[in-house]
mmCIF file of C-alpha atoms and ligand atoms in Angstrom:
data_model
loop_
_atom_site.group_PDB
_atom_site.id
_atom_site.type_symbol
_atom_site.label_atom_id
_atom_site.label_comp_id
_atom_site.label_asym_id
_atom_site.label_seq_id
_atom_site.Cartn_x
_atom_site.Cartn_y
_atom_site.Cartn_z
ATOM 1 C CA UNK A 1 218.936 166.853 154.065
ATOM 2 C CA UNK A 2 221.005 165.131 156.601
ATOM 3 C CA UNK A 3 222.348 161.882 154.987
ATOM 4 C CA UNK A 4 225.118 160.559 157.032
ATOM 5 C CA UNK A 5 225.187 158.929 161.091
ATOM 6 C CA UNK A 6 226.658 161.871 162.633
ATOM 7 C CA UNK A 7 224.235 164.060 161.361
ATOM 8 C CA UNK A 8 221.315 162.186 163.719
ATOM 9 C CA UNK A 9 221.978 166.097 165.881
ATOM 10 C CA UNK A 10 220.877 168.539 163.876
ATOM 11 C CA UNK A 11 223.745 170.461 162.827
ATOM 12 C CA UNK A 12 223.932 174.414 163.405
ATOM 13 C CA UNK A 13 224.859 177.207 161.339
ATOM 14 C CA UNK A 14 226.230 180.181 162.075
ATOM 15 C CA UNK A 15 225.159 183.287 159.214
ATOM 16 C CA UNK A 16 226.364 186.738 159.388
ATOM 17 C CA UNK A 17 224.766 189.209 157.106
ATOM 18 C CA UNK A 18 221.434 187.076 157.167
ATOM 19 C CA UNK A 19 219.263 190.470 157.533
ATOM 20 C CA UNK A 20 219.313 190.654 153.626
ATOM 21 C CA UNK A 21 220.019 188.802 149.640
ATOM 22 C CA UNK A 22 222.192 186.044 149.778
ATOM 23 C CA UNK A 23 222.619 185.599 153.772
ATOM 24 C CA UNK A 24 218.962 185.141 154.069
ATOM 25 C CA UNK A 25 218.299 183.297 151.827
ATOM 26 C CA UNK A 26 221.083 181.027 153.098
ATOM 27 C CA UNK A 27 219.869 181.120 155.940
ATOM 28 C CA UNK A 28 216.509 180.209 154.996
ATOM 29 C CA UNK A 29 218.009 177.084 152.963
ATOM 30 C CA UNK A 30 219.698 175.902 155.594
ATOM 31 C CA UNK A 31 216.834 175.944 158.004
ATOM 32 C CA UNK A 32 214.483 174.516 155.530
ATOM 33 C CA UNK A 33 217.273 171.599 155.103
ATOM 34 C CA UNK A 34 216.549 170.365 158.708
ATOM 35 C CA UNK A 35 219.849 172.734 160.107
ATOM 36 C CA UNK A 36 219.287 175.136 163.081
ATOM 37 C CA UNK A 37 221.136 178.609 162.245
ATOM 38 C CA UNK A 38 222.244 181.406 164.315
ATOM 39 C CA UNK A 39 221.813 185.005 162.025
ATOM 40 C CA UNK A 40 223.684 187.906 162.500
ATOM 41 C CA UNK A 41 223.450 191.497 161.551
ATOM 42 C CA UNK A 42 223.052 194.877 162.649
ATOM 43 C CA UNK A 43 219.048 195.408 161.993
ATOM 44 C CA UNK A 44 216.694 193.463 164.448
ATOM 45 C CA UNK A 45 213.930 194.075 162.454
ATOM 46 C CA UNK A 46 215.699 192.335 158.764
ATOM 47 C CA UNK A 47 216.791 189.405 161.267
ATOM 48 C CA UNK A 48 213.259 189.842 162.201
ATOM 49 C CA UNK A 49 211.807 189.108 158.666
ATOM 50 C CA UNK A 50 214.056 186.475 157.665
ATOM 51 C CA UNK A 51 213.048 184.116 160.451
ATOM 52 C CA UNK A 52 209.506 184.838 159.601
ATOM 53 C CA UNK A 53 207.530 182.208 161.820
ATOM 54 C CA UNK A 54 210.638 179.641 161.431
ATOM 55 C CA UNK A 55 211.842 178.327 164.714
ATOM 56 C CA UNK A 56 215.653 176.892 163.576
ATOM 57 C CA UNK A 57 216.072 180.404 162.634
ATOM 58 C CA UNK A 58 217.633 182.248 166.109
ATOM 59 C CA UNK A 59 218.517 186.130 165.513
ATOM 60 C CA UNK A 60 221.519 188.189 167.061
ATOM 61 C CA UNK A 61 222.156 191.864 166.507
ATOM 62 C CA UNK A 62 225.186 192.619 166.473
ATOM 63 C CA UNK A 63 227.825 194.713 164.773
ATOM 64 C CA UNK A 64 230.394 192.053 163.631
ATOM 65 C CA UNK A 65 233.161 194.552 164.000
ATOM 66 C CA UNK A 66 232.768 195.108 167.365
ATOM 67 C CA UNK A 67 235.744 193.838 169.608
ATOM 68 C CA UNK A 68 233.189 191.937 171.588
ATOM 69 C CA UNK A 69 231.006 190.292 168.343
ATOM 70 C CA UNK A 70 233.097 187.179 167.932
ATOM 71 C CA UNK A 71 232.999 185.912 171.586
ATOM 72 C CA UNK A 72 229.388 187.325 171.722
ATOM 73 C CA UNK A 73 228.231 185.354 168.367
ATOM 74 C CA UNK A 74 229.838 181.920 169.068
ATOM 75 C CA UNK A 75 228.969 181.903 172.862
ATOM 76 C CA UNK A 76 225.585 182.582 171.859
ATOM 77 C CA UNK A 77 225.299 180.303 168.934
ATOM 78 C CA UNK A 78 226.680 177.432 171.449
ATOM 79 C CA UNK A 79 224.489 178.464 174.460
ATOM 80 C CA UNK A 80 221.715 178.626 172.606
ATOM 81 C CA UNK A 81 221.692 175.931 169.718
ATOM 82 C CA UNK A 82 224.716 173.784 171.417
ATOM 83 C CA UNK A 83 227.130 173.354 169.094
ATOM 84 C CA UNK A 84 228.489 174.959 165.820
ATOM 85 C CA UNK A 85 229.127 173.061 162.294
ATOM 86 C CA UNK A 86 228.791 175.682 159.692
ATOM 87 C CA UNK A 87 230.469 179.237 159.661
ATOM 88 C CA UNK A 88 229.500 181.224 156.687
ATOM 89 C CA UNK A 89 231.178 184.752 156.650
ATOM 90 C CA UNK A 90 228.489 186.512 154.419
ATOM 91 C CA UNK A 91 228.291 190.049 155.608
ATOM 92 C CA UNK A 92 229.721 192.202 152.951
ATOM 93 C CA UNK A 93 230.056 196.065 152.760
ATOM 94 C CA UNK A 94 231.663 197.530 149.453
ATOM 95 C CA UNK A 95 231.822 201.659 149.395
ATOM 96 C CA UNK A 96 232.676 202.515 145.544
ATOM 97 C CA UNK A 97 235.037 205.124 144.799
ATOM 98 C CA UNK A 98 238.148 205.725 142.683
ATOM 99 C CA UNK A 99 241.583 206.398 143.814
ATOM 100 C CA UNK A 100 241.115 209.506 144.095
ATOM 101 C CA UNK A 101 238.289 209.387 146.572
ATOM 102 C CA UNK A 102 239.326 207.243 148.979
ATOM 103 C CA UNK A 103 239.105 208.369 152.317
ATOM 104 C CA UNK A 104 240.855 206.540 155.011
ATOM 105 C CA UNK A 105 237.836 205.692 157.266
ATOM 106 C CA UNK A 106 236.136 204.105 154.031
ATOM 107 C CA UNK A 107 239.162 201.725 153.856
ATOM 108 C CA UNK A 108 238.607 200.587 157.414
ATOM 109 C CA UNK A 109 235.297 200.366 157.158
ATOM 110 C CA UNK A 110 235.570 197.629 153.924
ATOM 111 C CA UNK A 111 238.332 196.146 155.604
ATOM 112 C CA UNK A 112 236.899 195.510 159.014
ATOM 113 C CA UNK A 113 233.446 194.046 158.031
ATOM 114 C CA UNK A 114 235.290 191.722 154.846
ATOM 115 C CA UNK A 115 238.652 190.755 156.135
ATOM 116 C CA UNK A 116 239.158 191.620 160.154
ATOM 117 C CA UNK A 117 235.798 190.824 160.977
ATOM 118 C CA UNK A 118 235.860 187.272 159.597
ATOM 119 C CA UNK A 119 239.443 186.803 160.987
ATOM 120 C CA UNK A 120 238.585 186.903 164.431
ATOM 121 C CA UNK A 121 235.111 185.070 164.137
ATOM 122 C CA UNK A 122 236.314 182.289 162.687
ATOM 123 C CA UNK A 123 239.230 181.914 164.918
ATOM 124 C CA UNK A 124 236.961 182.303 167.674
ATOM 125 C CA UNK A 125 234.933 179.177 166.252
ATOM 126 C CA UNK A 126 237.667 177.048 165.678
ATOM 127 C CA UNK A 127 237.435 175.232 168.824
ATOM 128 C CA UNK A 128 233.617 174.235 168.263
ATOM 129 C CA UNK A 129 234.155 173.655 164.437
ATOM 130 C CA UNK A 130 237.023 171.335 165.346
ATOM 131 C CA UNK A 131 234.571 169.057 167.679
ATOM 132 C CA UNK A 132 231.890 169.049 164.497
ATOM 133 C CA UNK A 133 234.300 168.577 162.131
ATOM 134 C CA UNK A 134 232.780 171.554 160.681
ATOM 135 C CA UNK A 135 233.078 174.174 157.202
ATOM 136 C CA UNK A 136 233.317 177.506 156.383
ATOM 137 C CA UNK A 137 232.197 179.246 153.810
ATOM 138 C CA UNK A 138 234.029 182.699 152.414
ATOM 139 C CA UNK A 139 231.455 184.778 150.758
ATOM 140 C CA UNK A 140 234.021 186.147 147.733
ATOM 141 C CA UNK A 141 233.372 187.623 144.705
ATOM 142 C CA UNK A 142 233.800 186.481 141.107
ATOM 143 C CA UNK A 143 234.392 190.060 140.188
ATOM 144 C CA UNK A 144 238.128 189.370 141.320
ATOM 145 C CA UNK A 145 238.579 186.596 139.508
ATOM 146 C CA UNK A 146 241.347 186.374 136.841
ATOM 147 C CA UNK A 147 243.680 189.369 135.422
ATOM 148 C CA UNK A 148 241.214 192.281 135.056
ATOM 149 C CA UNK A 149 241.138 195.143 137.353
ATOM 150 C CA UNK A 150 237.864 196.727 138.562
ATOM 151 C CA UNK A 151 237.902 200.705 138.499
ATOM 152 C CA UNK A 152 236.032 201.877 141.697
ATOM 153 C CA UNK A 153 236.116 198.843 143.491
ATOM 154 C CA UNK A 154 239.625 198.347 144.319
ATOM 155 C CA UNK A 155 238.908 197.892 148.163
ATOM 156 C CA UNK A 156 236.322 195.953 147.930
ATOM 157 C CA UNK A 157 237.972 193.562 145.937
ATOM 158 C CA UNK A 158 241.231 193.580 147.281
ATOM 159 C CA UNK A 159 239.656 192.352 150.741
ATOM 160 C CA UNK A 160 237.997 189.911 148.438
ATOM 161 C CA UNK A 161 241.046 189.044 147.241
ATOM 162 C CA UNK A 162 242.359 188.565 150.605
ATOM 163 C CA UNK A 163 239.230 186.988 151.815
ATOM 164 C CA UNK A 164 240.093 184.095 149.120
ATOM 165 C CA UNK A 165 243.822 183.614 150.264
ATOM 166 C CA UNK A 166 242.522 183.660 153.800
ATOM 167 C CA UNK A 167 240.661 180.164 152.596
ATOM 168 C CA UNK A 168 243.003 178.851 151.037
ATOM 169 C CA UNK A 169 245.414 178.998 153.980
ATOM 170 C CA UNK A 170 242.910 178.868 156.607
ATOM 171 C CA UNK A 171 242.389 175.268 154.433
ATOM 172 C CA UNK A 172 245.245 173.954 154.686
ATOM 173 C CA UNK A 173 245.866 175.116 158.579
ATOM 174 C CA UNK A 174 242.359 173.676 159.820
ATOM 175 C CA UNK A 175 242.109 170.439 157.423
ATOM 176 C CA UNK A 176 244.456 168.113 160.523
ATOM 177 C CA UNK A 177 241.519 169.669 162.982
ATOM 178 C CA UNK A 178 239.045 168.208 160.216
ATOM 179 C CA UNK A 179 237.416 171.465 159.247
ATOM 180 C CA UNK A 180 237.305 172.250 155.434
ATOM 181 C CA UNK A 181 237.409 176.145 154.152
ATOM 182 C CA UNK A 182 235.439 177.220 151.052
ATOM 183 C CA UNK A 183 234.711 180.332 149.240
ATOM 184 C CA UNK A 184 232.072 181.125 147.324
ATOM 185 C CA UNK A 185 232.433 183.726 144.652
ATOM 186 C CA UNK A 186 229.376 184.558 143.110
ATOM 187 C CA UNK A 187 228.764 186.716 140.322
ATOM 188 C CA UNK A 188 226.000 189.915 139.975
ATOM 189 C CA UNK A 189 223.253 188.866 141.960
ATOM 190 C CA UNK A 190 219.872 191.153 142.535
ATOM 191 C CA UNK A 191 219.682 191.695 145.704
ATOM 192 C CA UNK A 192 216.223 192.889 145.004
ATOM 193 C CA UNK A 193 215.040 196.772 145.840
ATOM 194 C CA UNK A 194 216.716 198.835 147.389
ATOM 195 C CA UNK A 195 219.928 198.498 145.776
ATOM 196 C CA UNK A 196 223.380 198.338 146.708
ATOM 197 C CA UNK A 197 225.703 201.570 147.308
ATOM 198 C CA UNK A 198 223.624 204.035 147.414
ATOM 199 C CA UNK A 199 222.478 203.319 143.798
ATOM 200 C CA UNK A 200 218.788 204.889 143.111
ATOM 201 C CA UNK A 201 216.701 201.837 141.558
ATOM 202 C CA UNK A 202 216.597 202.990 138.157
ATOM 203 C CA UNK A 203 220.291 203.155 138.028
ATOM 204 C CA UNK A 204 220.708 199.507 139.223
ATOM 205 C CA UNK A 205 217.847 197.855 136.926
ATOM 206 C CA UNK A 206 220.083 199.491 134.275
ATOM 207 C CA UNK A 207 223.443 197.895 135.095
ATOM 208 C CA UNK A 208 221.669 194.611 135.704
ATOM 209 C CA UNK A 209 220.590 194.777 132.566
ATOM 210 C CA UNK A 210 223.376 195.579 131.101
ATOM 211 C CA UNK A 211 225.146 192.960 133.654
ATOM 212 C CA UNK A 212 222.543 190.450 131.996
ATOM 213 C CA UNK A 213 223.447 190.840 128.976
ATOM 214 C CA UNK A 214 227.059 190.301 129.150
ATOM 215 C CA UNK A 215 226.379 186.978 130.932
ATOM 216 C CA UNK A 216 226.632 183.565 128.884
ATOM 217 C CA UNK A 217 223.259 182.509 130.506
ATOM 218 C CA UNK A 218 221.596 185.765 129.983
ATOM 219 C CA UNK A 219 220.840 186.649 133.065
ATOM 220 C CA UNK A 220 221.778 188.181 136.711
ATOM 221 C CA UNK A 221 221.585 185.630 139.469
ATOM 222 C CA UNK A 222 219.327 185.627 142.434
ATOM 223 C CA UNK A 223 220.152 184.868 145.881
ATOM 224 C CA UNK A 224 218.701 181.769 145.952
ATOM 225 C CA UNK A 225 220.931 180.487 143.183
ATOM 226 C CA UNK A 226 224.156 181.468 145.584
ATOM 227 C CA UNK A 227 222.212 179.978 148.258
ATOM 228 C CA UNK A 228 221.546 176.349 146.848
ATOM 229 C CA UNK A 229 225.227 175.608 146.668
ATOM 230 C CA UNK A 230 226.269 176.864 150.023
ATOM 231 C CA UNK A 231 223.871 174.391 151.019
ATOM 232 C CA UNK A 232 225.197 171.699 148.692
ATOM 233 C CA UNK A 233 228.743 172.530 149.825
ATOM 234 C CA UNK A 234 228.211 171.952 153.856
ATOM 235 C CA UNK A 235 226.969 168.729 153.487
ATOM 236 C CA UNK A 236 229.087 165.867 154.339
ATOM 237 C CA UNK A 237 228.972 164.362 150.805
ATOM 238 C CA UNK A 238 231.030 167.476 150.080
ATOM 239 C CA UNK A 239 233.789 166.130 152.423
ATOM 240 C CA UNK A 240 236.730 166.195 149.704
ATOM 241 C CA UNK A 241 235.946 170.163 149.108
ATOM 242 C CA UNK A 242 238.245 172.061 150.605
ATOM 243 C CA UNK A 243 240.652 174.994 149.830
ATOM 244 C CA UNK A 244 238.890 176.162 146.868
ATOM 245 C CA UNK A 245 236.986 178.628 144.923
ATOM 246 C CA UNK A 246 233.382 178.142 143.894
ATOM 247 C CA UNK A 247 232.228 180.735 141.053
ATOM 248 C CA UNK A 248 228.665 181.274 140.503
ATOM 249 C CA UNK A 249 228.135 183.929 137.875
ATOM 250 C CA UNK A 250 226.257 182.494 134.885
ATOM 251 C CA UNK A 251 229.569 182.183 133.045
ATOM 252 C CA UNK A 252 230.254 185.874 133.099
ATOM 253 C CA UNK A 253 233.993 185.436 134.341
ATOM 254 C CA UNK A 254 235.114 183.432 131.398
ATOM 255 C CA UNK A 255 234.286 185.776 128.702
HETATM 256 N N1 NAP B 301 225.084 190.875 145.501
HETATM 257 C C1 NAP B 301 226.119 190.701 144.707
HETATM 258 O O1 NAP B 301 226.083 191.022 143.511
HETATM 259 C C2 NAP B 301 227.381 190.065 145.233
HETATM 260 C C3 NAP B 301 228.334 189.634 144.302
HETATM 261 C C4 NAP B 301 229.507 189.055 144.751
HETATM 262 C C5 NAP B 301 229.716 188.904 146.104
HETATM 263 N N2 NAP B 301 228.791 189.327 147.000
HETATM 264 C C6 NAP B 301 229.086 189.136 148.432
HETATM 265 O O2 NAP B 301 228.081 188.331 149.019
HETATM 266 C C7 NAP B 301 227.830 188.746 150.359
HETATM 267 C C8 NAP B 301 226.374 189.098 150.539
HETATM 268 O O3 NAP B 301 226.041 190.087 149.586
HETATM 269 P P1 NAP B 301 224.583 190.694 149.425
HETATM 270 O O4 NAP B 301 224.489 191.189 148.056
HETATM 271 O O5 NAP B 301 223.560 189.755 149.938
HETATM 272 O O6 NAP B 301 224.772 191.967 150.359
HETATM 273 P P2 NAP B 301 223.784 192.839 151.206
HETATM 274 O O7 NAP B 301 222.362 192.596 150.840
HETATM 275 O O8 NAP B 301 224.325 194.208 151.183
HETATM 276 O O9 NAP B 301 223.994 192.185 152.630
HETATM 277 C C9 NAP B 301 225.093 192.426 153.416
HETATM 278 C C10 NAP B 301 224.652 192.120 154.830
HETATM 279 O O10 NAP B 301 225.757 192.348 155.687
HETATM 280 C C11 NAP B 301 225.280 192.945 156.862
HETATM 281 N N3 NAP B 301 226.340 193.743 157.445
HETATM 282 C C12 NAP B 301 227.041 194.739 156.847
HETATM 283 N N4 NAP B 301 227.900 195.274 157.719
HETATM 284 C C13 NAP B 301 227.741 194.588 158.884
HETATM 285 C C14 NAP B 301 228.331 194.681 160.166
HETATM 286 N N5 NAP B 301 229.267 195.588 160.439
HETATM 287 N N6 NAP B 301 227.925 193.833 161.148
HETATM 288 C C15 NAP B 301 226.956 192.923 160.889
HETATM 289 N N7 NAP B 301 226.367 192.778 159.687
HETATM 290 C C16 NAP B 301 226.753 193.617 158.713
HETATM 291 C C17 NAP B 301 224.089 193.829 156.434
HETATM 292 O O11 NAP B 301 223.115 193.913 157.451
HETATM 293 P P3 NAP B 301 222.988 195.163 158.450
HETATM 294 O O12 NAP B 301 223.151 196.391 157.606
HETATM 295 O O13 NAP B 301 221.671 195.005 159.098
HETATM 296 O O14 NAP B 301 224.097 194.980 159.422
HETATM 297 C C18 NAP B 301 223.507 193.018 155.285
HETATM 298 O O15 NAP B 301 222.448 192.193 155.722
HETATM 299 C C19 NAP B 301 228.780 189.918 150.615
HETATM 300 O O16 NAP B 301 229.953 189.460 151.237
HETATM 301 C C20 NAP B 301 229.088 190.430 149.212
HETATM 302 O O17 NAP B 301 230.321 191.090 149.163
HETATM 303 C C21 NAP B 301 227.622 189.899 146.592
#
């Protein structure tokens, strides 16, 4: 909930990727903490059913790689809702393949939506986020985290990778305008059926449960657990955050 004076205006979000897992259910925390949020993806119809009958909740759909998307998402997020406070670069696309498979236009692809994407939308916020004295929040990935590599997902997790020095700079570059950079790395988290990557649904119950049971707490996490601490993370008791990496994964990166 809103807790300090300048939070009397309800403070907006902005959410890409909020048609599915974790960006909804951000989304849906932040609305149901009093914010209004702008979500963004390519499928009316998810934007659709995460708004449900909410009326914080105001959809776009748009392809965030598009040229146009950036000027197109903030303009609409400040025509609309007035002002923007919260940026949280969610939408994620990771296309597995070894070495050996990599084709050029699957490269792009992963590095447009994690890395060029974000780039240019939160540049093109920085002017509102610098009157709100506003956050962003990088959604990383904890499967980058330390010394190991991670066979098939080199792409994906070097724009992770990237994504997470892009905070830490971004950080230290926005903190004089008062705006403080996060990322969020979570760990496995069900992103319920369908599965990721082309994965057929017996395949991924099987390396969740095999995810599961590699994880200190014995379990995968669930969007809402990624969720809860964006939410914690934006509010201005967080103020001193900034720069750094938040790990949600059950413990599994420290084994
Ligand atoms: N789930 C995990 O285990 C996990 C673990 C670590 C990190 N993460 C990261 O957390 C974030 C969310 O993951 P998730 O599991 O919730 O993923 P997800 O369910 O696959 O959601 C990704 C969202 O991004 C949107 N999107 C993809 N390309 C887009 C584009 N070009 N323009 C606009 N929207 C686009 C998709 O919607 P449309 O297809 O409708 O556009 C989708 O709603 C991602 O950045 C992911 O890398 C996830």
């Amino acid at each position: 909930m809103s807790n300090s004076p300048e939070d009397d205006v309800r403070r907006v979000a902005i959410v890409t990727g909020a048609g599915t897992g974790i960006g909804r259910s951000v989304a849906r925390e932040l609305a149901a903490q009093g914010h209004r949020v702008l979500i963004v993806g390519r499928s009316e119809q998810a934007l659709v059913d995460t708004m449900g009958s909410d009326d914080s909740i105001y959809p776009l759909a748009t392809d965030i790689t598009r040229e146009d998307a950036p000027a197109a998402i903030v303009s609409t997020a400040l025509d609309k809702l007035g002002r923007i406070d919260i940026l949280i670069n969610n939408a994620g696309l990771a296309e597995p393949s070894e070495l050996s498979g990599l084709t050029g236009d699957s490269i792009d692809r992963q590095v447009a939506v994690n890395l060029r994407a974000p780039m240019l939308l939160t540049r093109q916020a920085t002017e509102a986020l610098t009157a709100a004295r506003g956050v962003v929040i990088n959604l990383s990935s904890a499967g980058v985290l330390g010394r190991r590599g991670w066979p098939q997902f080199s792409v994906y997790g070097a724009t992770k990778v990237g994504l997470d020095f892009l905070t830490r700079t971004w950080a230290v570059e926005l903190a004089p305008r008062g705006i403080r950079v996060l990322s969020v790395a979570p760990g496995v988290v069900d992103r319920g059926p369908g599965g990721p990557m082309g994965a057929d649904a017996e395949q991924y119950d099987q390396f969740l449960a095999e995810i599961a049971k590699r994880t200190p707490l014995q379990r995968v996490g669930k969007p809402d657990d990624v969720a809860w601490w964006i939410a914690q993370l934006v509010k201005p008791e967080a103020a001193f955050a900034t720069g750094t990496i938040f790990v949600i994964d059950g413990g599994i990166s420290v084994t």
